[in-house]
PDB file of C-alpha atoms in Angstrom:
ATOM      1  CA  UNK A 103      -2.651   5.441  29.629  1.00 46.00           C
ATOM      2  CA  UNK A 104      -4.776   4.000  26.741  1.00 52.00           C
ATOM      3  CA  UNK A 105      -3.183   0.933  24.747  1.00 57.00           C
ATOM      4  CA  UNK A 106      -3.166   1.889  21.172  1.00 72.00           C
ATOM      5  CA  UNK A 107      -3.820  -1.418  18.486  1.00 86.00           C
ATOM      6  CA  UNK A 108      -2.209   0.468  15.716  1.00 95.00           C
ATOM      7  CA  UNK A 109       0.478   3.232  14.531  1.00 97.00           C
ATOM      8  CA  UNK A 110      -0.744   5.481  12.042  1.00 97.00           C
ATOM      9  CA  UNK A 111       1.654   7.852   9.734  1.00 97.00           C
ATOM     10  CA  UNK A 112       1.272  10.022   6.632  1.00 98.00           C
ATOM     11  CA  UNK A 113       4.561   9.312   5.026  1.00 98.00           C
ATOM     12  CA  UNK A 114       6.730  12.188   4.650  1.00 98.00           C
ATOM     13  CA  UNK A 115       8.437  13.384   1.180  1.00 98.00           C
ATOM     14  CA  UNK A 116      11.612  12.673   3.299  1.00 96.00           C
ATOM     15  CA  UNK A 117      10.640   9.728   4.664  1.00 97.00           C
ATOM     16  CA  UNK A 118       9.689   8.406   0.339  1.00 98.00           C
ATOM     17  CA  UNK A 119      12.954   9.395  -0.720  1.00 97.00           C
ATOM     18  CA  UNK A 120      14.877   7.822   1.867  1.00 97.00           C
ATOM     19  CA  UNK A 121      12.602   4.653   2.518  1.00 97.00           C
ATOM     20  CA  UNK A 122      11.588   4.461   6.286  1.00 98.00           C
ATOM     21  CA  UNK A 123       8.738   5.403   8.334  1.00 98.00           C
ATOM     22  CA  UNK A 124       9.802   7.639  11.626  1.00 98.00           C
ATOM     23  CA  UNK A 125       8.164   6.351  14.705  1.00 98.00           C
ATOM     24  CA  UNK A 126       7.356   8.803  17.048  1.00 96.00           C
ATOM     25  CA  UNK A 127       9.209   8.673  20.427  1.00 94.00           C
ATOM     26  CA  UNK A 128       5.530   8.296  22.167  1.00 94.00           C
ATOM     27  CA  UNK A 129       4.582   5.360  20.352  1.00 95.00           C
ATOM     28  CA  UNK A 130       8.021   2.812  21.131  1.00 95.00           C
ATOM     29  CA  UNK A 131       6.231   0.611  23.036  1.00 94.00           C
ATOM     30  CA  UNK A 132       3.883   0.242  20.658  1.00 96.00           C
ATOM     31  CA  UNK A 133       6.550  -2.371  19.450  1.00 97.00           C
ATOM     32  CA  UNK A 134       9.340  -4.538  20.451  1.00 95.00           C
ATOM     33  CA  UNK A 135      12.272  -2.891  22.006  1.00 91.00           C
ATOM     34  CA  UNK A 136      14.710  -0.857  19.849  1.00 94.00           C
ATOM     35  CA  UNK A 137      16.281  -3.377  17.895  1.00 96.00           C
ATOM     36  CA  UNK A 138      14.546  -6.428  17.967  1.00 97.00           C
ATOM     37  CA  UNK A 139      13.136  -8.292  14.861  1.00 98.00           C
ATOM     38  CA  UNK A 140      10.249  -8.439  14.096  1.00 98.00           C
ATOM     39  CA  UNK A 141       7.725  -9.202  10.855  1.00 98.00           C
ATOM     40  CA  UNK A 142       6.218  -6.525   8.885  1.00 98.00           C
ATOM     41  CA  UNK A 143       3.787  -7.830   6.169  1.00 97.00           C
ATOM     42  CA  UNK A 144       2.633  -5.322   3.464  1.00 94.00           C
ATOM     43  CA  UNK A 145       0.739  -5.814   0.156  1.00 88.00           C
ATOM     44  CA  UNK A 146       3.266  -8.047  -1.449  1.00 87.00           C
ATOM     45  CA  UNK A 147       5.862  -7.824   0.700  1.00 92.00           C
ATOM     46  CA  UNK A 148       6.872  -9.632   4.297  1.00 95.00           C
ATOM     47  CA  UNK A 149      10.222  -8.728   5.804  1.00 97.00           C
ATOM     48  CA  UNK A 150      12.175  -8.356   9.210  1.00 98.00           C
ATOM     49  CA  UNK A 151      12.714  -5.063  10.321  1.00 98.00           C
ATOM     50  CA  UNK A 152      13.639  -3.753  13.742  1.00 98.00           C
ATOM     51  CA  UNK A 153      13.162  -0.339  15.166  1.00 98.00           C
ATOM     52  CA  UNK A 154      16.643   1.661  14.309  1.00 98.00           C
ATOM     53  CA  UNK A 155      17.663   5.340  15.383  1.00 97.00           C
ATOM     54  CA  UNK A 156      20.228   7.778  14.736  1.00 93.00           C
ATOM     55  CA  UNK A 157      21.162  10.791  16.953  1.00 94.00           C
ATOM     56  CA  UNK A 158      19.669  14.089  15.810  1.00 91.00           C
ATOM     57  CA  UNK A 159      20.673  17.705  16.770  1.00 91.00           C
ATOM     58  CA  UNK A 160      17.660  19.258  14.505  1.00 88.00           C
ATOM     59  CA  UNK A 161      16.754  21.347  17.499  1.00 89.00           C
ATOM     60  CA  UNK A 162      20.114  22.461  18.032  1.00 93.00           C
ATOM     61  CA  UNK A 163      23.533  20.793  19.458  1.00 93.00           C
ATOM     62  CA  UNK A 164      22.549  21.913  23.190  1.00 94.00           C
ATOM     63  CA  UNK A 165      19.277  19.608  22.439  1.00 92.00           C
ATOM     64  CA  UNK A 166      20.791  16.330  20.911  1.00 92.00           C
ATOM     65  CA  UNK A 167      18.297  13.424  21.152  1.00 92.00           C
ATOM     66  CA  UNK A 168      17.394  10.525  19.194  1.00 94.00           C
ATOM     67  CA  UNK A 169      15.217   9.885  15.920  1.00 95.00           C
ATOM     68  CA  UNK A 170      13.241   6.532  15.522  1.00 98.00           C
ATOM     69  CA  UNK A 171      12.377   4.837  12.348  1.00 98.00           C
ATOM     70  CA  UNK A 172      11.860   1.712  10.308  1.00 98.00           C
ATOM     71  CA  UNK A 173      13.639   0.965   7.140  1.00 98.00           C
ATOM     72  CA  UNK A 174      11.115  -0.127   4.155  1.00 97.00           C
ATOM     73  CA  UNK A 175      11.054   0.775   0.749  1.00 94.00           C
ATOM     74  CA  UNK A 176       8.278   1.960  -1.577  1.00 93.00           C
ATOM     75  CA  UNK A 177       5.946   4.071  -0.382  1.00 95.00           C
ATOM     76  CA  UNK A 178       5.487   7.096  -1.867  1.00 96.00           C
ATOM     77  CA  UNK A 179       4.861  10.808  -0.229  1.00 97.00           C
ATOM     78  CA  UNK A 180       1.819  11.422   1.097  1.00 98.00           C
ATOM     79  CA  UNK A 181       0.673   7.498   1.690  1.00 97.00           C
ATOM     80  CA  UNK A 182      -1.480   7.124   4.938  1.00 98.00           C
ATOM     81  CA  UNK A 183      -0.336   4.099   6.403  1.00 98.00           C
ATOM     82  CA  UNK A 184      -1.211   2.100   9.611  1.00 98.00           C
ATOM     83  CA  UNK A 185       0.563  -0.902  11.435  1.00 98.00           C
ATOM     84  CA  UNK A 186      -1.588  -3.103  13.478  1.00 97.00           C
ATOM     85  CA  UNK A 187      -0.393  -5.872  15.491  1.00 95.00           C
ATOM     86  CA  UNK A 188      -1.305  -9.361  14.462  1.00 93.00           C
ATOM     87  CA  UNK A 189      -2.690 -11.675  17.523  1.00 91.00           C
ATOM     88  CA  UNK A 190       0.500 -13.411  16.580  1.00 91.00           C
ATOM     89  CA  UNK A 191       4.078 -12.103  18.866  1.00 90.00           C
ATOM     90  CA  UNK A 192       6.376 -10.513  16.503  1.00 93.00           C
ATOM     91  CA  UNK A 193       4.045  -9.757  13.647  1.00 96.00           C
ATOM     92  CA  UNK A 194       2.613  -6.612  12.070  1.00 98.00           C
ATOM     93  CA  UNK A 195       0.543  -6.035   9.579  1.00 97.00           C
ATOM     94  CA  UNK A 196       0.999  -2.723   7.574  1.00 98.00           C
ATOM     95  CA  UNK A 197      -1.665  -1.122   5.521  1.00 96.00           C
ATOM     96  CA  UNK A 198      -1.918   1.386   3.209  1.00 93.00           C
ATOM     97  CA  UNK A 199      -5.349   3.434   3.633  1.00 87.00           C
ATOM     98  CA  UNK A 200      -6.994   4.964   0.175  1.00 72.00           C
TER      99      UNK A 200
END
């Protein structure tokens, strides 16, 4: 399987409202493990955040799984964004793209 360098999301009008970006199941180990720390630097702001889920029964109770996220306030519905990894461990870099 190809290594992906960055995550890339359009942000959801749920995801606005509520402040987080949902990370795919697929793309975890993109970064740390659930739970860990780790530094997420956008335009102004820099700020630990760790990968955080809640269970989920959206495709019914005989289906419950998990739903992955990241909590971070301000962007807006709509925004493209992508998170690279910096060459340093335990920072990422996200980017808003116009």
């Amino acid at each position: 399987m190809m290594k992906t360098d960055s995550y890339n999301r359009k942000i959801s009008t749920k995801e606005a409202r509520e402040g987080f970006i949902f990370i795919l199941k697929n793309k975890l180990n993109f970064f740390p493990g659930l739970g860990i720390n780790f530094k997420l630097i956008g335009d102004d702001v820099e700020k630990q955040v760790a990968i955080e889920s809640y269970p989920c029964t959206c495709r019914g109770p005989d289906l419950p799984h998990e739903h992955y996220f990241i909590s971070w306030e301000g962007l807006k519905s709509g925004d493209r964004i992508k998170i690279v990894k910096s060459d340093q461990e335990g920072k990422y870099w996200l980017q808003k793209e116009v």
